[in-house]
Structures are given as C-alpha cells and as structure tokens.
PDB file of C-alpha atoms and ligand atoms in Angstrom:
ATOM      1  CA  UNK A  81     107.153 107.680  67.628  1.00 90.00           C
ATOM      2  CA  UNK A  82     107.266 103.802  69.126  1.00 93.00           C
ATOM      3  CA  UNK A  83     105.213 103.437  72.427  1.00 96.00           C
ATOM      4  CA  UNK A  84     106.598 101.178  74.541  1.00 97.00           C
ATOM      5  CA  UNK A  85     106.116 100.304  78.628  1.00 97.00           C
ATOM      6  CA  UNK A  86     108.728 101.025  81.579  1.00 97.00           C
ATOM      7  CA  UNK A  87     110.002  97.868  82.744  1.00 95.00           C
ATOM      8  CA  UNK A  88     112.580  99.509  85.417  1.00 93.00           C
ATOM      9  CA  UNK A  89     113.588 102.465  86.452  1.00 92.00           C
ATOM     10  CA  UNK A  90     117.220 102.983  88.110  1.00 89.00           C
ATOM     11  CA  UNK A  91     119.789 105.448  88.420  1.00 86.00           C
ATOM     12  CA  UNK A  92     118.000 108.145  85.654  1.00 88.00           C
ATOM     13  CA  UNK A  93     117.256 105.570  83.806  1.00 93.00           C
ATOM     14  CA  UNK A  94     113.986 104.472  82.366  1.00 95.00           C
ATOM     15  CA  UNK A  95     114.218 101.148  80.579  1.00 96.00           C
ATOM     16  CA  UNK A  96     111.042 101.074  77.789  1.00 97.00           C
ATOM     17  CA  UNK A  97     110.078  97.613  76.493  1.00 96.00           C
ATOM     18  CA  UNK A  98     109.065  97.613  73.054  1.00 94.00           C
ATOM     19  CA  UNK A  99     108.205  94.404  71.395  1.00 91.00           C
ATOM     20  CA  UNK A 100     110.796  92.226  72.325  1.00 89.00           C
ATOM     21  CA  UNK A 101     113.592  95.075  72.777  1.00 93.00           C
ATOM     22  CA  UNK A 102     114.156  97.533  75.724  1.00 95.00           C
ATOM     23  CA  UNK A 103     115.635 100.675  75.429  1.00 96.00           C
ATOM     24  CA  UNK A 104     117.554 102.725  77.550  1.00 96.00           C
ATOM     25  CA  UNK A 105     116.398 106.201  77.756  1.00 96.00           C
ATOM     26  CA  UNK A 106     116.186 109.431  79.748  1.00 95.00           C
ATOM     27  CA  UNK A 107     113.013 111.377  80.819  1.00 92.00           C
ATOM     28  CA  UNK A 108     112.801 114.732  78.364  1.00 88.00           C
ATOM     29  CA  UNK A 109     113.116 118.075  79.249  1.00 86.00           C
ATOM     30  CA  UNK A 110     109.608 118.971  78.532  1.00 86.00           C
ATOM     31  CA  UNK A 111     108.599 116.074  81.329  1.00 85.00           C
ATOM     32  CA  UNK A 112     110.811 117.531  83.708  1.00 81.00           C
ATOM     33  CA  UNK A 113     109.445 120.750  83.526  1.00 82.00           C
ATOM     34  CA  UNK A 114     106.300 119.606  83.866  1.00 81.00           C
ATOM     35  CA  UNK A 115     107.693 117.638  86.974  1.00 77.00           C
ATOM     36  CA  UNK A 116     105.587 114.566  85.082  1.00 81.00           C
ATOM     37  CA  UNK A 117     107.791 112.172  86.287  1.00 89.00           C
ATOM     38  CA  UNK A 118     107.516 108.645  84.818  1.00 94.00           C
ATOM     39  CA  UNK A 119     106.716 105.728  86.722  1.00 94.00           C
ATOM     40  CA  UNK A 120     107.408 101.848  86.277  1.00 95.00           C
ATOM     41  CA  UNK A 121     104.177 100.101  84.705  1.00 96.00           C
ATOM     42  CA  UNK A 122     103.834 103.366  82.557  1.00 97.00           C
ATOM     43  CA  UNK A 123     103.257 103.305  78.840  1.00 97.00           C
ATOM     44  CA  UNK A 124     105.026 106.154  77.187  1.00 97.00           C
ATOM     45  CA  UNK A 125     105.969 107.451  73.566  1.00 97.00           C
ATOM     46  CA  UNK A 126     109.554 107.531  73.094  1.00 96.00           C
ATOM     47  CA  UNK A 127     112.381 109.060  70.994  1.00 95.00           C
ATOM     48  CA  UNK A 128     115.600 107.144  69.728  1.00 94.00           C
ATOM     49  CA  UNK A 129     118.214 109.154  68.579  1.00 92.00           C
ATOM     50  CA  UNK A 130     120.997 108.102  66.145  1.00 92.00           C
ATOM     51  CA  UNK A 131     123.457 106.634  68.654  1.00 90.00           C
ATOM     52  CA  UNK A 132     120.427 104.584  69.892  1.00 88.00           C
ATOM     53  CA  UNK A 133     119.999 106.175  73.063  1.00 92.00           C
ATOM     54  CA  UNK A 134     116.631 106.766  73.850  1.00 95.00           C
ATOM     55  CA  UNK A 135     114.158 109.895  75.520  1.00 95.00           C
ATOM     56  CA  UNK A 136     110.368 109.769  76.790  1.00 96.00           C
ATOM     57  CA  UNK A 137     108.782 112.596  75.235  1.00 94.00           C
ATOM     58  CA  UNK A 138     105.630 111.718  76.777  1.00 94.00           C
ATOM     59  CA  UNK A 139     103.503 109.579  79.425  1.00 95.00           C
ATOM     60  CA  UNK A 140     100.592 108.197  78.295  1.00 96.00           C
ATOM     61  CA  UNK A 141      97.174 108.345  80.609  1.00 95.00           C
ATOM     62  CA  UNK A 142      97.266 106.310  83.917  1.00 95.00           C
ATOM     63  CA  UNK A 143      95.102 103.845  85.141  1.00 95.00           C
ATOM     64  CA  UNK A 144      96.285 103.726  88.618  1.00 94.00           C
ATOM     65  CA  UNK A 145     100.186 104.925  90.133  1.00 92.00           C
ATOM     66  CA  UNK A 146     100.876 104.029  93.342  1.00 89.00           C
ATOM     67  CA  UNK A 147     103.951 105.112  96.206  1.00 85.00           C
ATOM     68  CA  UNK A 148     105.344 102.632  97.362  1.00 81.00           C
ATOM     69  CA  UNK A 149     106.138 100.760  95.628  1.00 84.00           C
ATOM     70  CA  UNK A 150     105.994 103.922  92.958  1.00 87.00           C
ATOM     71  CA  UNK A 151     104.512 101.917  90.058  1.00 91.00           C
ATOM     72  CA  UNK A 152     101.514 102.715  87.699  1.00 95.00           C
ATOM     73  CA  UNK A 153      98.922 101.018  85.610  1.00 96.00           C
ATOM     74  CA  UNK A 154      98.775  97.787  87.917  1.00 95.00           C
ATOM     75  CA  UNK A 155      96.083  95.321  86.823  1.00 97.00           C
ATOM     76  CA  UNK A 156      95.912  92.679  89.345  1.00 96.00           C
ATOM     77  CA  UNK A 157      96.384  92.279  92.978  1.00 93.00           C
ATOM     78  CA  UNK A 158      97.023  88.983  93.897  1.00 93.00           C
ATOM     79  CA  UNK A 159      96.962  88.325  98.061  1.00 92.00           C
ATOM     80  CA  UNK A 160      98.276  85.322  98.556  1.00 91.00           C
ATOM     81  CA  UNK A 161      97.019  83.727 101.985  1.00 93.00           C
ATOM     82  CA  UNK A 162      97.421  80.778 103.863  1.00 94.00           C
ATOM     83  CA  UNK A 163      95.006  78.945 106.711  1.00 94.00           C
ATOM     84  CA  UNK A 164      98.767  76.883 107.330  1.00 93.00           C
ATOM     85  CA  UNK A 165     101.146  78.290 109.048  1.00 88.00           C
ATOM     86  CA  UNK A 166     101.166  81.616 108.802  1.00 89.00           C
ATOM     87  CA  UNK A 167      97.734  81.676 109.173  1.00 93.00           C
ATOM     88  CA  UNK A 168      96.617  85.192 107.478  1.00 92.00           C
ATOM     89  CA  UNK A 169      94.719  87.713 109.266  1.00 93.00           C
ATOM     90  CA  UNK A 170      92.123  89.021 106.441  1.00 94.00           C
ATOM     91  CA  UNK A 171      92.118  92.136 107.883  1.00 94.00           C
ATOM     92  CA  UNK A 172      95.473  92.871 106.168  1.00 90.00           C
ATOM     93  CA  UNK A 173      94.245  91.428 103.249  1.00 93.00           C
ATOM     94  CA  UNK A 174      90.899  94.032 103.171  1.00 95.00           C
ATOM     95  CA  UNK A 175      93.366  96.826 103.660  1.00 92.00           C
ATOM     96  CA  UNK A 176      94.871  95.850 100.742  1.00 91.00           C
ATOM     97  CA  UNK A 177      92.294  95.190  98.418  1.00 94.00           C
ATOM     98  CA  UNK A 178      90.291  98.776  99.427  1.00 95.00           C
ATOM     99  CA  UNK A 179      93.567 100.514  98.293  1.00 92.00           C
ATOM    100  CA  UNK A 180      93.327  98.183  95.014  1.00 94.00           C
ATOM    101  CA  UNK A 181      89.264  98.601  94.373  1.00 96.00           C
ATOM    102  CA  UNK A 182      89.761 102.358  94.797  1.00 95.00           C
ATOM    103  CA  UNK A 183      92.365 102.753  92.248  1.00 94.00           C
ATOM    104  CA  UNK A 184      90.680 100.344  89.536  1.00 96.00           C
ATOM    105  CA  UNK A 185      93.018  97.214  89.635  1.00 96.00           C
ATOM    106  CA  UNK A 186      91.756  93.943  89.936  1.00 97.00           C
ATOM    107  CA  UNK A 187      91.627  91.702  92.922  1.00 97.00           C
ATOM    108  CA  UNK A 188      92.579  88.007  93.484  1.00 97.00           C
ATOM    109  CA  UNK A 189      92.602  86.186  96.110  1.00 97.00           C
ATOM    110  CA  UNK A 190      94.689  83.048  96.155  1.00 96.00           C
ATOM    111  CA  UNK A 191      94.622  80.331  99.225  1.00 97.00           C
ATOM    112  CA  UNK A 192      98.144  78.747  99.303  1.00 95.00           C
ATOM    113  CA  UNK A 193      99.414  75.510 100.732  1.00 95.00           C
ATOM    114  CA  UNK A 194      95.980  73.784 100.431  1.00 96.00           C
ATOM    115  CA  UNK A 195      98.058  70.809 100.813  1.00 95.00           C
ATOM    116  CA  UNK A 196      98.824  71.381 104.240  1.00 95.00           C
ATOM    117  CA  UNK A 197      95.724  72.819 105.738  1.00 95.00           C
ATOM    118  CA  UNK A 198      92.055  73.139 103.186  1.00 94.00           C
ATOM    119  CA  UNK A 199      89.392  75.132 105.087  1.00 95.00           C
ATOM    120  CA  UNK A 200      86.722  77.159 103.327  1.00 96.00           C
ATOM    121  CA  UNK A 201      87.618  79.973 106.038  1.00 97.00           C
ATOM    122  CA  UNK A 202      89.274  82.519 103.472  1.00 97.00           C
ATOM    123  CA  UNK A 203      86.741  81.144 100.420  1.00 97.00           C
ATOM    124  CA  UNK A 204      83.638  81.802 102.717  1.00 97.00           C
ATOM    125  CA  UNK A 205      84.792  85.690 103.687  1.00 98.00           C
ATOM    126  CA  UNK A 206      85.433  86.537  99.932  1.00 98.00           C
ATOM    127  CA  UNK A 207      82.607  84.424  99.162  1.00 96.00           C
ATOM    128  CA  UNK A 208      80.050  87.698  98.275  1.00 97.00           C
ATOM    129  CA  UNK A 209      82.650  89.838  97.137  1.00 98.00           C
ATOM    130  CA  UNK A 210      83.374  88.927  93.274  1.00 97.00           C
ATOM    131  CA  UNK A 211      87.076  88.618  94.020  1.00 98.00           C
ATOM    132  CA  UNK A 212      88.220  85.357  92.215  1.00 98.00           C
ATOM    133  CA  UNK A 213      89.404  82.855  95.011  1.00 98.00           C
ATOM    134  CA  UNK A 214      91.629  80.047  93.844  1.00 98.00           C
ATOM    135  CA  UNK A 215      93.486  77.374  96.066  1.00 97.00           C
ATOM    136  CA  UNK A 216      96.751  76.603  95.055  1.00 96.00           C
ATOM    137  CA  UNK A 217      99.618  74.179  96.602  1.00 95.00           C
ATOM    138  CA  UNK A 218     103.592  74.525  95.003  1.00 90.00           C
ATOM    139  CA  UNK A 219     103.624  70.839  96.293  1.00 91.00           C
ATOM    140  CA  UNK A 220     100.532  69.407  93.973  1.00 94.00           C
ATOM    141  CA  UNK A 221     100.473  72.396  91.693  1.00 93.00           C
ATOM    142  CA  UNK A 222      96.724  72.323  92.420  1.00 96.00           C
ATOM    143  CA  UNK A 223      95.408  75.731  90.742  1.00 96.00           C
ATOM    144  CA  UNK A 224      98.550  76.770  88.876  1.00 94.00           C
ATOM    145  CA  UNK A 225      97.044  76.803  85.703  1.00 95.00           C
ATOM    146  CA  UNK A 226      94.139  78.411  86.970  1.00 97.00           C
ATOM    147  CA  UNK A 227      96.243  81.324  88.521  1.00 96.00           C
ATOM    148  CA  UNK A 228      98.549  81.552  85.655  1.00 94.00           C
ATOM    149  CA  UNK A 229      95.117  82.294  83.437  1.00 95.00           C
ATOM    150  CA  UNK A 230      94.011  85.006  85.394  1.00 96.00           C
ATOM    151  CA  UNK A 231      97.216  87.221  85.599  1.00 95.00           C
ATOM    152  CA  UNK A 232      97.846  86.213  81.776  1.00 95.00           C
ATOM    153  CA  UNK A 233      98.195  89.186  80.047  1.00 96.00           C
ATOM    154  CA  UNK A 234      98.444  91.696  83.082  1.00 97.00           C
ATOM    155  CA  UNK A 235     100.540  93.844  85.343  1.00 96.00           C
ATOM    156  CA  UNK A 236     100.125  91.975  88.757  1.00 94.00           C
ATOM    157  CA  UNK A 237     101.495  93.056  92.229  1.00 90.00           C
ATOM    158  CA  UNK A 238     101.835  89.916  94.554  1.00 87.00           C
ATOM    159  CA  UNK A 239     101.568  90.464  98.147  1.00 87.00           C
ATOM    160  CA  UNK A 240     101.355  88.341 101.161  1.00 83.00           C
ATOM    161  CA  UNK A 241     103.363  87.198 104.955  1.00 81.00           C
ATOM    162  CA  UNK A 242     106.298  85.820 104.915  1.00 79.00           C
ATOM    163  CA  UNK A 243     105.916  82.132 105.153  1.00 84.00           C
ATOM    164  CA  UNK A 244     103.008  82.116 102.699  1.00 86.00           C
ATOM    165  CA  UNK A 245     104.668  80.821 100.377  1.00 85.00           C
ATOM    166  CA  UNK A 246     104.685  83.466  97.946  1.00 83.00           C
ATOM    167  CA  UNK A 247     107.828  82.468  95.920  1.00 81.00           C
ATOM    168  CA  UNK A 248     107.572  79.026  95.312  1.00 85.00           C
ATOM    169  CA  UNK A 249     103.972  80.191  94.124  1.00 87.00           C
ATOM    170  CA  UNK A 250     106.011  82.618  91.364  1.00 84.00           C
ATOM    171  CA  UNK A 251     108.183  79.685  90.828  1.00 84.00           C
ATOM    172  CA  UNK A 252     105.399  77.354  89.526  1.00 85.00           C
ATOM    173  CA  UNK A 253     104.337  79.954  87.323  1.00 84.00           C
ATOM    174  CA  UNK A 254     107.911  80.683  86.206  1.00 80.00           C
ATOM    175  CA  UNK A 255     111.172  79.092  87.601  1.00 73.00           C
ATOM    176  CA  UNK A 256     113.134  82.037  86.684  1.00 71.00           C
ATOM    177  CA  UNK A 257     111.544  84.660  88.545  1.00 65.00           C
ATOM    178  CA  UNK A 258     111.998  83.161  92.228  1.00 53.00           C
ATOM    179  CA  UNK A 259     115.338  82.187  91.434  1.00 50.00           C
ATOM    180  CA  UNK A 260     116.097  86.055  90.751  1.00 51.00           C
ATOM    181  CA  UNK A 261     113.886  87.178  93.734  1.00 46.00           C
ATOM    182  CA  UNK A 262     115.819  84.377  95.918  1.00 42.00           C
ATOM    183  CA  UNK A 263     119.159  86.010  94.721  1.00 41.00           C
ATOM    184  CA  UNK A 264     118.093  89.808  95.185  1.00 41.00           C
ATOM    185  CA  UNK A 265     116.863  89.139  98.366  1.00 43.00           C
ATOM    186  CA  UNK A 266     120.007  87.091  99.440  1.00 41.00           C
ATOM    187  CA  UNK A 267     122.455  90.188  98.628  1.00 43.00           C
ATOM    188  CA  UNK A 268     120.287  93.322  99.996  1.00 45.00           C
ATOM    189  CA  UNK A 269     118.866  91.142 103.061  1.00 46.00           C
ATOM    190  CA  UNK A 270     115.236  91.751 104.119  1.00 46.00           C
ATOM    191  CA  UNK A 271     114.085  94.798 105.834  1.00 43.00           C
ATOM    192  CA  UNK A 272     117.218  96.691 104.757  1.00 43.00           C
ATOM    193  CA  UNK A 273     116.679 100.243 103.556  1.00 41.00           C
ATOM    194  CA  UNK A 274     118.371  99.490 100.137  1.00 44.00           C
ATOM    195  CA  UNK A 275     117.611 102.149  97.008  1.00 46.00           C
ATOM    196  CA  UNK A 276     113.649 101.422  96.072  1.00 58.00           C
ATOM    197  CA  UNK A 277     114.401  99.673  92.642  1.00 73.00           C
ATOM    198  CA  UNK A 278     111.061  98.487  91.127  1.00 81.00           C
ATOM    199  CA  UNK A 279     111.089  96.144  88.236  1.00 88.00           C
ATOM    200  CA  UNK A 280     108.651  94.237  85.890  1.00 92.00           C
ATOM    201  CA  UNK A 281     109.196  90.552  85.759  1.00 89.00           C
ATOM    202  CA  UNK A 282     107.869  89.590  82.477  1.00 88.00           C
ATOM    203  CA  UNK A 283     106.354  86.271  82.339  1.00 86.00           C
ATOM    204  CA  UNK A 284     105.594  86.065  79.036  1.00 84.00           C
ATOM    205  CA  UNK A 285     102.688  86.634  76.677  1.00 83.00           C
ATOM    206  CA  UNK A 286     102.426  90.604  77.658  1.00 88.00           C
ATOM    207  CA  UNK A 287     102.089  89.128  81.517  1.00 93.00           C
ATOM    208  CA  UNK A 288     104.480  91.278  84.003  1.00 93.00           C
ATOM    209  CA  UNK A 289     104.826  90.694  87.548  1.00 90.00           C
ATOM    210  CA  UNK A 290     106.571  93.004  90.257  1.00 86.00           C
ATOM    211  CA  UNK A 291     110.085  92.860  91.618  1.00 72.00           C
ATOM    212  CA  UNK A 292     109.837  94.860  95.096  1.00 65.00           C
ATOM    213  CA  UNK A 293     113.102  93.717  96.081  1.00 55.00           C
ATOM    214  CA  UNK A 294     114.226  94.206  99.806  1.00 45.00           C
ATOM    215  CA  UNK A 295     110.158  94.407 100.770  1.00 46.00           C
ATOM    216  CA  UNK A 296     108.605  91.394 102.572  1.00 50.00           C
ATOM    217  CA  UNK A 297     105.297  92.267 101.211  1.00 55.00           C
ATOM    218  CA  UNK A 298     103.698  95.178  99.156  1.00 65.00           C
ATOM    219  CA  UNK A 299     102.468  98.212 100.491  1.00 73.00           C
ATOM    220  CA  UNK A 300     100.569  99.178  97.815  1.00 76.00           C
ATOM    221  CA  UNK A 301     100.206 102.914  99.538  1.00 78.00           C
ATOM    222  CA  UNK A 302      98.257 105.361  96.810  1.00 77.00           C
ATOM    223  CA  UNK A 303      98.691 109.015  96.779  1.00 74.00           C
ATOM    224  CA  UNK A 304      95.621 109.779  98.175  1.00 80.00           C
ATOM    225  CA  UNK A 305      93.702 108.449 101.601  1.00 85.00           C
ATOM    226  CA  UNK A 306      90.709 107.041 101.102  1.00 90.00           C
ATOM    227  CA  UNK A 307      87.768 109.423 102.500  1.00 91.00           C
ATOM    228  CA  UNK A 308      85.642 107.867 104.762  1.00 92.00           C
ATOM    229  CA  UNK A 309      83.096 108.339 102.528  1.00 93.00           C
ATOM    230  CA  UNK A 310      84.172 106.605  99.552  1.00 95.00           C
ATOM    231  CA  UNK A 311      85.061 103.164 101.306  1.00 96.00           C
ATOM    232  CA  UNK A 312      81.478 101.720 101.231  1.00 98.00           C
ATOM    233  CA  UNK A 313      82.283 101.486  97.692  1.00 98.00           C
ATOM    234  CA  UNK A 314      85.701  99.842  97.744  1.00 98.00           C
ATOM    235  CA  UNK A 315      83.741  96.709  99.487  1.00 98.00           C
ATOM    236  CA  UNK A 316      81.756  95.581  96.729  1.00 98.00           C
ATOM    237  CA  UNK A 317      79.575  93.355  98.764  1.00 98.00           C
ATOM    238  CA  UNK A 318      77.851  96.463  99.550  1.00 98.00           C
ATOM    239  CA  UNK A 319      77.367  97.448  96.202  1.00 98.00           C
ATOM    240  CA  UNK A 320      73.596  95.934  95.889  1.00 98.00           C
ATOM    241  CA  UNK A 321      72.418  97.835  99.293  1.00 98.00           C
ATOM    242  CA  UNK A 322      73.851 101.245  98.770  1.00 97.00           C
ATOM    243  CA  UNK A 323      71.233 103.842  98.496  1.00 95.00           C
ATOM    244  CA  UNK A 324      68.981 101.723 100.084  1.00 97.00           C
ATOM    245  CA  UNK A 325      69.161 102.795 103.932  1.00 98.00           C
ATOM    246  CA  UNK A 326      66.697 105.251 105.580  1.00 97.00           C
ATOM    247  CA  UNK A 327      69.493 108.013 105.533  1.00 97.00           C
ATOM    248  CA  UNK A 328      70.916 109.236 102.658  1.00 94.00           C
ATOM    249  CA  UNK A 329      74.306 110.087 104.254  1.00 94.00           C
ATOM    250  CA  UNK A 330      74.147 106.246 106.309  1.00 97.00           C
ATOM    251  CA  UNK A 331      77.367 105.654 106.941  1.00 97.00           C
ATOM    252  CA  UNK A 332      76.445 102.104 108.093  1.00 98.00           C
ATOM    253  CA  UNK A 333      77.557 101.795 111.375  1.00 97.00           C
ATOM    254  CA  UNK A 334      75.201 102.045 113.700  1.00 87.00           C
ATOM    255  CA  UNK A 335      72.098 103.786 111.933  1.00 95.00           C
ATOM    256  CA  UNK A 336      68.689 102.469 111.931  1.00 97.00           C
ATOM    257  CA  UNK A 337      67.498 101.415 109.006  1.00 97.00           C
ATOM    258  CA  UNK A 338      70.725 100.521 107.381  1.00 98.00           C
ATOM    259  CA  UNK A 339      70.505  98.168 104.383  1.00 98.00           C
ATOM    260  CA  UNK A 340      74.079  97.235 104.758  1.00 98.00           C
ATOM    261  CA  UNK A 341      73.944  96.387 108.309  1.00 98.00           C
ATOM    262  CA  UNK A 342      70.402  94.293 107.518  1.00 97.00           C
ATOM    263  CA  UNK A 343      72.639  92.298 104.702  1.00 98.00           C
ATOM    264  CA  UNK A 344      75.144  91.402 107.416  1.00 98.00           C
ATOM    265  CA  UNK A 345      72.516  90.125 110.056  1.00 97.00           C
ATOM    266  CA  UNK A 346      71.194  87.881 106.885  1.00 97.00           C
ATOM    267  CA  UNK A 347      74.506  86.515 106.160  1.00 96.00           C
ATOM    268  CA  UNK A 348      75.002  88.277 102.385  1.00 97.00           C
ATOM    269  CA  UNK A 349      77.784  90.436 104.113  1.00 98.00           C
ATOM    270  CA  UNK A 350      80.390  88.442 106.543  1.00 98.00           C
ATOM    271  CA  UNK A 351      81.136  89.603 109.588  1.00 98.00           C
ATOM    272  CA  UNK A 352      85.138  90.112 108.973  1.00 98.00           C
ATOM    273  CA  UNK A 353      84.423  91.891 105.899  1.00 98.00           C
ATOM    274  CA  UNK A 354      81.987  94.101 107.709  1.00 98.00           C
ATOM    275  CA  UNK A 355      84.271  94.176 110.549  1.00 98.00           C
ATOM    276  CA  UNK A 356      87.062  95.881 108.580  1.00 97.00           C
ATOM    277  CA  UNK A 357      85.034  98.131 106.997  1.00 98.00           C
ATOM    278  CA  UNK A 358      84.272  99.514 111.013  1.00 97.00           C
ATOM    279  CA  UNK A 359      88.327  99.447 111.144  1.00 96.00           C
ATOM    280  CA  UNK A 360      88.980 101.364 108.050  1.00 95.00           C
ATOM    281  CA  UNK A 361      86.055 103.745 108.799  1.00 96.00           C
ATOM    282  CA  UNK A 362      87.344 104.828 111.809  1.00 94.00           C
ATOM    283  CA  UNK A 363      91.106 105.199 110.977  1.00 90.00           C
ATOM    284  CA  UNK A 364      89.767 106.994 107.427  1.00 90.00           C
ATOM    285  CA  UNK A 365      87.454 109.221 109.570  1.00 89.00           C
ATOM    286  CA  UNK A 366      90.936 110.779 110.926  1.00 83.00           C
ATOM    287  CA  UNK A 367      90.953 112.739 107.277  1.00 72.00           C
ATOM    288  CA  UNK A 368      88.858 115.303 106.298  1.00 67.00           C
ATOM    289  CA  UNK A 369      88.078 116.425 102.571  1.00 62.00           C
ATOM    290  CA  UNK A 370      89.281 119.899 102.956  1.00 60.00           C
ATOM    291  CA  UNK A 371      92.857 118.447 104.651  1.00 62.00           C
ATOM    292  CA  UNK A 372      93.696 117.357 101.507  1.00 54.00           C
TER     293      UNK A 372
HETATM  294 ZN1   ZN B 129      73.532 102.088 105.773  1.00 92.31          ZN
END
C-alpha cells in the first residue's frame, strides 16, 4: 500500500503527496470509527481504487499534532522577530517555543530586518538556550542561505507580528509561496473567520512550509496544557541545573537553595527567559493534573 503525507485537507478531502503526485482521497470507514481523524503533516498508508480515487486506510504514528492550526508531525518552529519596527516582545516568542519544546519540534529563532536595526538583544536572550539564532534581511539577503539550510528537509510552522516581515522572508526562500500567501490573504482579508484550511507549501527537496491562511500569526495551541510541572523542562537553559536544588519538588521560584535561580544571578540563565518562565508558571499553575 503507497505511504504518502497530507498536504491539505478541505471539504472531506485529504490530499496525500506521494513522490511527486497527490492524490485525492477520503478518510476510511475503519478511521472513522475509530474517530482517528487525519490531520495535515500526517503520513498515512493509502488505498487507490480503479477509478483512481483514493482512501487512507491508516495514520501512521505522530510526532506532534497540534489545534490550531490542526496540523501534525511539525519539525521546525521558526519565530521570526525583529528589534525594527515591530520591535518583538520575547515573551510571545517563549510562549511559543514552550508549546514547541513540549511537543518535540524544533526551534529557530530568526532576527529579521538586520538591515534596519542589528542589536544582539534577541541573540543574547536565546544565547544559553541551543535554539539556532540567525539574522536575516529580505533587503541584503544576509542569512538566507543559512535559514533555507536549516528548514531543508522539514515541516516548518513560521510565526511572527505583523510587520516582521515574515513574507518577504518566505519570498527569499521561494518567490512563489508569498505570492500565493499575498493572494489568499488579499481575498479572505485578515482576521476574518474564514473555514480553517491548512496547507503544506512545499519548497522543494522534501521541505514543506505552512499555509495558515486568514491567521496573522500561528497559534500553535496543543491539545494538552502544559502542567506546571513539566515547564522547567521546556526551557532548556535549565536543563544542566535540574535536580540540583535543595528541594526535590523546587519549583524555582522563590526557594532557597535553587540551582536555577543561582544560574540566573550568575548570568547562565537571562532574566527574560527566567522571567517568562515566572509568567507561564503562574498562568500553568491555574491547571491541575487531575482536571485533565
Ligand atoms: Zn530550583
């Protein structure tokens, strides 16, 4: 049975990329039974009958699936910023990439419109986190090919403001997909509670990108809150202190003898990082285990 990988969903329809064609095919019985229903970004084994019309017998094992946008098996997150105007608040940006650490996709963060404005503000918060931090300009192309290597070969969800210049970033790295996103944009107008259509872009070279037309950024909201518990390990700054505090069950706020708050008076965690961490704590505090 060919194995192929959802490329858009609309209207019933699940269109499956295989090699270089894409099939149009329905979700099987057996799935809806289940109620397994498949996802864009899924890889799935699929049946073509005679006529050439196609049905997903079955979905193969997620990585990650997310809300909204309802996609699975995302790779890469890829917050575009800007220290220009619109200067991004990183606290969005932390939001984003705790949602993406906890579900096992990749983070990158890129600084746009380096051209305008170059400050090592955004650089120096990710500095200790491992997140790859690349500077890029659509007017020099400074760190295009650098950005095209690492989403090569990847589903990758960009997010960022409005203003950040986030399409004429997805124009450098291929002039067809802005000029779609301009035109999709243009007809259901921004904001506008228009049918949720997800859709890989591919870029080429088993690259995809997503289409979340109608959204100014992406929400990126996973099934699941994140406990309380579990963020100290969606910053991975923290990684090398964990277990290290006086208390076992530290939750690194206030305690004494806290190795994570020691790392932040010596500089190895920065203060916004730490910061948002006290943000998400508190709002993530709100759920408890058993409410789940
Ligand atoms: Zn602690």
């Amino acid at each position: 049975m060919p194995e192929g990988l959802i490329i858009k969903a609309l209207s019933g329809f699940y269109y499956v990329r295989c090699d270089s064609t894409v099939t149009e095919c329905k979700g099987s019985g057996k799935l809806r039974h289940k109620g397994h229903s498949p996802l864009v970004g899924d890889r799935v084994e699929f049946h073509i009958d005679s006529t050439g019309k196609g049905r997903i017998e079955q979905v193969l094992p997620r990585k990650n699936a997310f809300v909204r946008p309802a996609v699975a098996n995302i790779d890469a997150l890829i917050c575009m910023t800007s220290d220009a105007i619109p200067v991004t608040d990183t606290y969005l940006v932390d939001r984003l990439s705790v949602t993406a650490v906890h579900n096992h996709c990749e983070v990158i963060i890129c600084v746009n419109k380096v051209d305008e404005r170059r400050t090592d503000r955004i650089p120096e918060i990710y500095r200790n986190t491992g997140f790859p931090v690349i500077c890029t300009s659509a007017e020099t192309g400074e760190g295009a090919k650098e950005l095209r290597t690492a989403v090569s070969g990847k589903i990758c969800a960009f997010t960022g403001d409005s203003g950040v210049g986030k399409s004429s970033i997805l124009n450098v790295l291929n002039p067809q997909f802005s000029l779609r996103v301009g035109s999709v944009s243009e007809k259901l107008g921004r904001g506008r509670h228009t049918t949720r259509h997800v859709e890989l872009f591919d870029l080429g070279h088993g690259t995809y990108l997503i289409d979340t037309p109608g959204f100014a950024s992406f929400d990126m909201e996973a099934a699941e809150p994140i406990l309380c518990g579990d963020l100290q390990y969606d910053f991975p700054e923290f990684a090398p202190y964990l277990g290290e505090c006086r208390f076992n069950d530290c939750a690194h706020l206030k305690e004494p003898g806290c190795a994570v708050c020691r790392a932040l008076e010596s500089g190895k965690i920065h203060p916004k990082r730490y910061r948002s961490y006290q943000m998400m704590y508190e709002d993530a505090s709100k759920y408890k285990e058993w409410e789940l």
